mmCIF file of C-alpha atoms in Angstrom:
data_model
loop_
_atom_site.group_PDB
_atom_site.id
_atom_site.type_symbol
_atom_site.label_atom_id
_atom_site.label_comp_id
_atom_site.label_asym_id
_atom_site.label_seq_id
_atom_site.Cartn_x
_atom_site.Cartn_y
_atom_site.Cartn_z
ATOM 1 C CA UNK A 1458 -75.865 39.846 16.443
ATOM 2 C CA UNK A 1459 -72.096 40.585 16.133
ATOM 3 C CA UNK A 1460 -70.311 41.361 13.045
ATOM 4 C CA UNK A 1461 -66.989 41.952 12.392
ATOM 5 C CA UNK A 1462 -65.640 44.708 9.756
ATOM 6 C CA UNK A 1463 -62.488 42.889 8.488
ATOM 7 C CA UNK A 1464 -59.008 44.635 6.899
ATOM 8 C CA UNK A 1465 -55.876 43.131 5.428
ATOM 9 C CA UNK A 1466 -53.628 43.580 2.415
ATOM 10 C CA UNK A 1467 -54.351 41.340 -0.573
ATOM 11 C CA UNK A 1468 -51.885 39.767 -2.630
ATOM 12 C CA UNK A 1469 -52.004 41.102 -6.036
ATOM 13 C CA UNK A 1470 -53.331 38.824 -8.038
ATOM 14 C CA UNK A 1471 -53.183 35.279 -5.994
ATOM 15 C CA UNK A 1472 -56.340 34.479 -5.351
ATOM 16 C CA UNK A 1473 -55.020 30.753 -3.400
ATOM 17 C CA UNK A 1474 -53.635 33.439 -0.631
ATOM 18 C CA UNK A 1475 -56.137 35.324 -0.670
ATOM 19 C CA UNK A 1476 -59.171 32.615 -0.141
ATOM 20 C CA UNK A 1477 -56.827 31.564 2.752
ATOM 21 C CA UNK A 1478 -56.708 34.780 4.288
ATOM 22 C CA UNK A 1479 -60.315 35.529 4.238
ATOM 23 C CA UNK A 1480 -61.035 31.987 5.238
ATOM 24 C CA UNK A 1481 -58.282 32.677 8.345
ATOM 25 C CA UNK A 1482 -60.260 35.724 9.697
ATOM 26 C CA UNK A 1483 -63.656 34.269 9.571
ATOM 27 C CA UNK A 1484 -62.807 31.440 11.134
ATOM 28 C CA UNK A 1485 -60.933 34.073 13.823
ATOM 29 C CA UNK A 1486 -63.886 36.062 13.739
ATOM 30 C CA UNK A 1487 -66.305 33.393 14.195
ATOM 31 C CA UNK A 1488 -64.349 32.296 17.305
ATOM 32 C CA UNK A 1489 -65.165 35.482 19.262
ATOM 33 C CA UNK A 1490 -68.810 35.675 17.874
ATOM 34 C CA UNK A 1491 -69.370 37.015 14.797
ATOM 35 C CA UNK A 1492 -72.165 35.476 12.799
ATOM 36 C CA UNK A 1493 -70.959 38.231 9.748
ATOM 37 C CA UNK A 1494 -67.657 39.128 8.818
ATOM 38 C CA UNK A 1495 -67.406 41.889 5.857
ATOM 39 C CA UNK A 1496 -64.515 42.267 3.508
ATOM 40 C CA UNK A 1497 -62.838 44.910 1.612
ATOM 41 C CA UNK A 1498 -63.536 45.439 -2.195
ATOM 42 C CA UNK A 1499 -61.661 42.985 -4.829
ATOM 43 C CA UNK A 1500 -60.296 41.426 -1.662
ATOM 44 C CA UNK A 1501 -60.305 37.767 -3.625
ATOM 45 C CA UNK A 1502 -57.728 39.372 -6.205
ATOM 46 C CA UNK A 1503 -56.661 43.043 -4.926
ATOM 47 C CA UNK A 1504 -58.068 46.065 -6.209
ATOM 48 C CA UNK A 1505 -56.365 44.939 -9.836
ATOM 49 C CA UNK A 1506 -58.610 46.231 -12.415
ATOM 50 C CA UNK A 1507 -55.708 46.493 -15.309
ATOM 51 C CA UNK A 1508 -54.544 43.326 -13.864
ATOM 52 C CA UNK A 1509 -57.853 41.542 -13.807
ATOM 53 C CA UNK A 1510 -58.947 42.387 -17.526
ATOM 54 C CA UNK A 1511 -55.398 41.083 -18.156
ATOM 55 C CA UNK A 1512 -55.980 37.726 -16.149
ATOM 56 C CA UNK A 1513 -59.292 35.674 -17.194
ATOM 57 C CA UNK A 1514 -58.500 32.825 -14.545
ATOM 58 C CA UNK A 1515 -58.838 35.163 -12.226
ATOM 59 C CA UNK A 1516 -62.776 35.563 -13.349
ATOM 60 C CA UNK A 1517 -64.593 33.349 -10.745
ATOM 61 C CA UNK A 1518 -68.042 31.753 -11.089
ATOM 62 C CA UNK A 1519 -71.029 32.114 -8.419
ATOM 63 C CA UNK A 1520 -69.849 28.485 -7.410
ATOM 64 C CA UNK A 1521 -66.444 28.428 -7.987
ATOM 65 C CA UNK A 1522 -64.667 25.341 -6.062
ATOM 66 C CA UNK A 1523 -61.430 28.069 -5.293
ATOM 67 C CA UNK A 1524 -63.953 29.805 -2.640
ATOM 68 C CA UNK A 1525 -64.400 26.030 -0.854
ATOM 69 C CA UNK A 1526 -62.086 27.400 2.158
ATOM 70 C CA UNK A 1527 -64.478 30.106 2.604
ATOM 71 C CA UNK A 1528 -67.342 28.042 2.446
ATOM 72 C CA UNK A 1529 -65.741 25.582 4.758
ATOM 73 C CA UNK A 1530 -64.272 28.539 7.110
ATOM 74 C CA UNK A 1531 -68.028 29.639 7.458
ATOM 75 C CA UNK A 1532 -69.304 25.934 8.346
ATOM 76 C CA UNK A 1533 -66.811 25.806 10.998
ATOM 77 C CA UNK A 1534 -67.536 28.729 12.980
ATOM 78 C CA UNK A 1535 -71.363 29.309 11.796
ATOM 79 C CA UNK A 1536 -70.795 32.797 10.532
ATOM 80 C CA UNK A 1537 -71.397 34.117 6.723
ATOM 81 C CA UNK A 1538 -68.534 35.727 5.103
ATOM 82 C CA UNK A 1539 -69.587 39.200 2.692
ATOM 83 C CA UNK A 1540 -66.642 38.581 0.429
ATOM 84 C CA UNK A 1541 -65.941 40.486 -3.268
ATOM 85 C CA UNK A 1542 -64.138 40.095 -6.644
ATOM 86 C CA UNK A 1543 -64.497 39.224 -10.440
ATOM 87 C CA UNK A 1544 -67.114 37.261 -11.102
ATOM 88 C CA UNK A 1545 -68.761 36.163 -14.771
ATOM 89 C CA UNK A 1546 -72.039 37.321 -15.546
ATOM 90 C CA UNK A 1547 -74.320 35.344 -17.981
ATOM 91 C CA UNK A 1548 -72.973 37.008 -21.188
ATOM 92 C CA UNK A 1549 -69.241 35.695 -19.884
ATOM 93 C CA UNK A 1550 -67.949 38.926 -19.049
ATOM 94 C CA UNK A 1551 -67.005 39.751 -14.919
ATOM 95 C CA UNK A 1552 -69.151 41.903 -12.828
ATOM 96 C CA UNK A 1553 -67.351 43.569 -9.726
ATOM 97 C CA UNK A 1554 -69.369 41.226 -7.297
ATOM 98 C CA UNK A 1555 -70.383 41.044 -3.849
ATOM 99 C CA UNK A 1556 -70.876 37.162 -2.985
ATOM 100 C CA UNK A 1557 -72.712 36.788 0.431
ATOM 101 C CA UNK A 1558 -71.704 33.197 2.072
ATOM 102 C CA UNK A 1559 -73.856 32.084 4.642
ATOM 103 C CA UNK A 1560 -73.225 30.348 7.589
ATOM 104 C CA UNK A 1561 -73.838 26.528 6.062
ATOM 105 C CA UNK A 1562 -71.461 28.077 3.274
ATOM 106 C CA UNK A 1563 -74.396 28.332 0.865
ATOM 107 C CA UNK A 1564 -74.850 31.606 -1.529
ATOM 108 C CA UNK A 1565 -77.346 34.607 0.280
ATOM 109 C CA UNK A 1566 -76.854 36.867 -1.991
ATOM 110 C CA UNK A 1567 -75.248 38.176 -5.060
ATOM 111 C CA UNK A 1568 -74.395 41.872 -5.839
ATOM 112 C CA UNK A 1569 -72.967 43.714 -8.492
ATOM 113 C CA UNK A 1570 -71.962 47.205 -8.412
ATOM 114 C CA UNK A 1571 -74.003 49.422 -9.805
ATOM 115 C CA UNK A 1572 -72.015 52.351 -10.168
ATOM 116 C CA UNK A 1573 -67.974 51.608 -11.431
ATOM 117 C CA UNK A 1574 -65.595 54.190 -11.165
ATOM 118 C CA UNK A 1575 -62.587 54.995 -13.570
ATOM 119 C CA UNK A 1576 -60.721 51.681 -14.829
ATOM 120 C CA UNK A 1577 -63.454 49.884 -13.770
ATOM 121 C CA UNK A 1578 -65.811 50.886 -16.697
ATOM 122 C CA UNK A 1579 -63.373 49.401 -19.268
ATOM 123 C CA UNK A 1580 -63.021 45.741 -17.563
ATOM 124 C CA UNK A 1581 -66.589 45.036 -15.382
ATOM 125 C CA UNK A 1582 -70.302 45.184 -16.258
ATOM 126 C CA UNK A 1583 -72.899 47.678 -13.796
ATOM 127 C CA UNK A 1584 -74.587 45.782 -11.635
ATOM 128 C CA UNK A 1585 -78.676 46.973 -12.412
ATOM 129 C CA UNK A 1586 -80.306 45.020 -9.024
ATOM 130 C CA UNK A 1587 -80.510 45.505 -5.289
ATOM 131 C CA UNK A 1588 -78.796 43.500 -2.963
ATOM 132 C CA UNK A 1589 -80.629 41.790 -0.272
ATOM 133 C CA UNK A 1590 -80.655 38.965 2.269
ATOM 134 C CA UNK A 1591 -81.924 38.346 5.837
ATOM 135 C CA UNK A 1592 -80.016 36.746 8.622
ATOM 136 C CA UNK A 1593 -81.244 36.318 12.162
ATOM 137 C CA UNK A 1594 -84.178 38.377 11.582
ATOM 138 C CA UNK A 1595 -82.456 41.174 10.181
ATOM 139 C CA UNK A 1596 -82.359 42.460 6.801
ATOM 140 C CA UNK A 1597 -79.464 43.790 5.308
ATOM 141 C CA UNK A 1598 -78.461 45.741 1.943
ATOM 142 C CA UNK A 1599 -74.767 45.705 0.117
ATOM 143 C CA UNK A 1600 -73.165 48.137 -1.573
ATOM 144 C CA UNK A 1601 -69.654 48.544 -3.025
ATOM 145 C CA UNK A 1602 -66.767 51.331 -2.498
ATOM 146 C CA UNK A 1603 -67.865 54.088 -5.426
ATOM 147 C CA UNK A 1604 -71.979 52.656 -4.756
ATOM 148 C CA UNK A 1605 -71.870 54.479 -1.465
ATOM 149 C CA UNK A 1606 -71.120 58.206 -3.464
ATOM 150 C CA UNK A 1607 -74.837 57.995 -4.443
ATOM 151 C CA UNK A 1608 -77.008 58.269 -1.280
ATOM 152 C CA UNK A 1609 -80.492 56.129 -3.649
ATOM 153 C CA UNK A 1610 -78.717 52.980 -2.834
ATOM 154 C CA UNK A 1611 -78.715 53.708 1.024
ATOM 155 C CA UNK A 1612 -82.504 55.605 1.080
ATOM 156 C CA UNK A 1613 -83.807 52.152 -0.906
ATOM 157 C CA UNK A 1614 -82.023 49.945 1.528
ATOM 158 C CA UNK A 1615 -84.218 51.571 4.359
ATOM 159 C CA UNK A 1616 -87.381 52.083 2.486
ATOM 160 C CA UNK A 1617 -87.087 48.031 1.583
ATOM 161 C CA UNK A 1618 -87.051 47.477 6.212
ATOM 162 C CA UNK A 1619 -83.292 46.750 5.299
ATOM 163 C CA UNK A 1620 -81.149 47.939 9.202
ATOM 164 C CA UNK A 1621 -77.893 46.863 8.127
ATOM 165 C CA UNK A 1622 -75.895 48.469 5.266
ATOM 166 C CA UNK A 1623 -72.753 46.464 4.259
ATOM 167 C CA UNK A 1624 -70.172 48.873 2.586
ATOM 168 C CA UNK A 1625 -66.841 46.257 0.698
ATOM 169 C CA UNK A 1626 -64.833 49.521 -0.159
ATOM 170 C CA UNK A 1627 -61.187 50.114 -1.205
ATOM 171 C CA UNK A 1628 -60.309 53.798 0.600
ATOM 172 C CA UNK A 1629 -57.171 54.636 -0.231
ATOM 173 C CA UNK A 1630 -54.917 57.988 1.345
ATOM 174 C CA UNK A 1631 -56.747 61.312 0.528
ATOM 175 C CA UNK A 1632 -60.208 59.588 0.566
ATOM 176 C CA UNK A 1633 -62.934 61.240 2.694
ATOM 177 C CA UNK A 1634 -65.506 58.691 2.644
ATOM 178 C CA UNK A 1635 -64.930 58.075 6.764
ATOM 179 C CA UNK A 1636 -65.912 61.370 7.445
ATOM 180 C CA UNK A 1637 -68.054 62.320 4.723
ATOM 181 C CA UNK A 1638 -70.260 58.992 3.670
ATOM 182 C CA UNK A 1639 -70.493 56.452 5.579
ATOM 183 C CA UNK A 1640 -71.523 57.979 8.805
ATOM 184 C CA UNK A 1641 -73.998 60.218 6.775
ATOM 185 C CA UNK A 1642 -75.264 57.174 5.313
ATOM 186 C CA UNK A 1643 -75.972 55.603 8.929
ATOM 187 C CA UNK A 1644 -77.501 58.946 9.832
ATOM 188 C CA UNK A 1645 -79.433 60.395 7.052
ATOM 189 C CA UNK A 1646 -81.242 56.912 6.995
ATOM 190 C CA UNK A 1647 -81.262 55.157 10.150
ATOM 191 C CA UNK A 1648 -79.213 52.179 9.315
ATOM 192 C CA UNK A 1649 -76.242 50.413 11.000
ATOM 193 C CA UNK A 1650 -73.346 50.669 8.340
ATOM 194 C CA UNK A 1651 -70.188 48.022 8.124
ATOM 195 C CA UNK A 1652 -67.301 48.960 6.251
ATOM 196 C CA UNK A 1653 -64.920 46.454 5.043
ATOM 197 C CA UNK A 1654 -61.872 48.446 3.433
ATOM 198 C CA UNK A 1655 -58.162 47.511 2.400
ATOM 199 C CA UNK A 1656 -54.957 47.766 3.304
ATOM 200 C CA UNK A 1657 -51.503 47.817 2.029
ATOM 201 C CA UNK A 1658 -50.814 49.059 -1.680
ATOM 202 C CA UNK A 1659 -53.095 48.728 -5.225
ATOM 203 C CA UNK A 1660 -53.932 50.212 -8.561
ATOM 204 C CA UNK A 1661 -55.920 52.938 -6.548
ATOM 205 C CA UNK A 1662 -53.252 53.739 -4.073
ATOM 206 C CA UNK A 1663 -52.242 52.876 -0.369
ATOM 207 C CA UNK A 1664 -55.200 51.660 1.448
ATOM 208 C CA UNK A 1665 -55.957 53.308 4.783
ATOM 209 C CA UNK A 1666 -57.828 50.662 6.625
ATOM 210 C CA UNK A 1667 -60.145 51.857 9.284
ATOM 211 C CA UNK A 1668 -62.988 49.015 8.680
ATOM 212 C CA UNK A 1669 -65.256 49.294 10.916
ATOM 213 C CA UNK A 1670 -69.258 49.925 12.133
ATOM 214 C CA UNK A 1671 -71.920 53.088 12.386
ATOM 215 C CA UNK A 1672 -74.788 52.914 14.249
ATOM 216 C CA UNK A 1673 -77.530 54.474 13.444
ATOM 217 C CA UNK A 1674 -77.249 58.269 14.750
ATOM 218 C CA UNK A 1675 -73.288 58.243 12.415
ATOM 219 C CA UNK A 1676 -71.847 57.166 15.558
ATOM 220 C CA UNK A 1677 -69.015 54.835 15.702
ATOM 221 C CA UNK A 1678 -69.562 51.563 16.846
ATOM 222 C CA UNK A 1679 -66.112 49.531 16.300
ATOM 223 C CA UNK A 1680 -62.960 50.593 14.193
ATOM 224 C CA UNK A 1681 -60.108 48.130 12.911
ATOM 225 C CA UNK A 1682 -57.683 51.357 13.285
ATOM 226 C CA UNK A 1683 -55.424 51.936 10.156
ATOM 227 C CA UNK A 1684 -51.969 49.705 10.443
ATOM 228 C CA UNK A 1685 -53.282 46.101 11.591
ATOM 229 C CA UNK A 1686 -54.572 43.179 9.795
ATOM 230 C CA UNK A 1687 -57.475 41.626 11.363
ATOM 231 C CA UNK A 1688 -60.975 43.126 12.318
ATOM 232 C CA UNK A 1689 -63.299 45.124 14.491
ATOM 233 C CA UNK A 1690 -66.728 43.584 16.224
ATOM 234 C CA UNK A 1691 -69.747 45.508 17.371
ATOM 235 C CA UNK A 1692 -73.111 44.543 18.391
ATOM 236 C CA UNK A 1693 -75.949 45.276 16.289
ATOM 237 C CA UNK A 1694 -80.058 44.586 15.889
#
């Protein structure tokens, strides 16, 4: 299987743009073979936290008819889309959620964060379930930006026969997750890793791009580099 680890610099706060730009690189990902594309953290709204609790009609639902490009994008080129943002739990209130699209544009999988860092606490609920969901014969686990601090979510993921780890992060300048996490992540536990990170500014900072893949000895697979919109494919399984 190919994936792609996907980068680009969301518009603060206009979801229409951003649905189109997500929708834009899986259908460009799709067209050179990727059957997964993986995107960055709140990259439906920007990493917006103050901006989001401010916003309600930004809050989407599981099948919220904004994300139709997506779903259509993934239709047209056969490829799920790992895409994030706010979206309402069942006591009305917005997790920070991973939404797995797959490649009829049906829902995989839904994820929300388990562990929220800083502003985060005071707008989203913690996530309290594993992700999960199988494509192609592989299994695969998802975890988001702050998730991947705690090493549990990454030992479970292998323990459960999961051999793909799906990382939707926001790294911004100063962060030493490339180094530091995800690599040891794809080491310590045997497990391809795909990062999906941001670019361009937010409320965290400047993001540093650098999406990209981890095999399973920390080695890297594929990397997006850190000044260009688009994404990085490796091989996998």
């Amino acid at each position: 299987m190919i994936v792609a680890a996907s980068q680009f610099a969301p518009a603060a706060g206009d979801l229409e743009a951003n649905v189109r730009t997500v929708a834009e690189l899986v259908r460009s990902a799709g067209a050179e073979g990727a059957r997964l594309v993986v995107f960055a953290e709140l990259c439906l709204t920007g990493y917006e936290p103050s901006l989001i609790r401010e916003t309600p009609a930004l809050v989407l639902d599981e099948d919220d008819p904004r994300l139709d490009p997506v779903r259509e994008a993934c239709r047209a080129v056969s490829a799920a889309a790992v895409v994030n943002g706010p979206v309402r739990t069942d006591d009305g209130r917005p997790a920070l959620t991973t939404l797995v699209i797959g490649p009829d544009g049906s829902l995989l999988a839904r994820y929300d964060k388990q562990h929220l860092h800083g502003t985060e606490r005071e707008v989203f609920v913690a996530g309290s379930e594993d992700g999960r969901f199988a494509l192609d014969g592989l299994r695969f686990a998802t975890a988001t930006c702050y998730d991947n601090r705690f090493p549990a979510l990454a030992e479970r993921a292998a323990a459960d026969g999961c051999a793909v780890y799906l990382a939707s992060s926001v790294l911004v300048t100063g962060n030493d997750s490339l180094e530091n996490v995800y690599p040891v992540r794809a080491r310590d536990f045997g497990l391809h890793v795909v990062l999906g990170n941001t670019l361009g500014s937010n409320e965290e900072g400047e993001g540093i791009g650098f999406s990209g893949v981890w095999g399973p000895d920390g080695t890297r697979l594929a990397d997006a580099g850190g000044v260009d919109v688009g994404f990085a494919l490796a091989r996998i399984g």
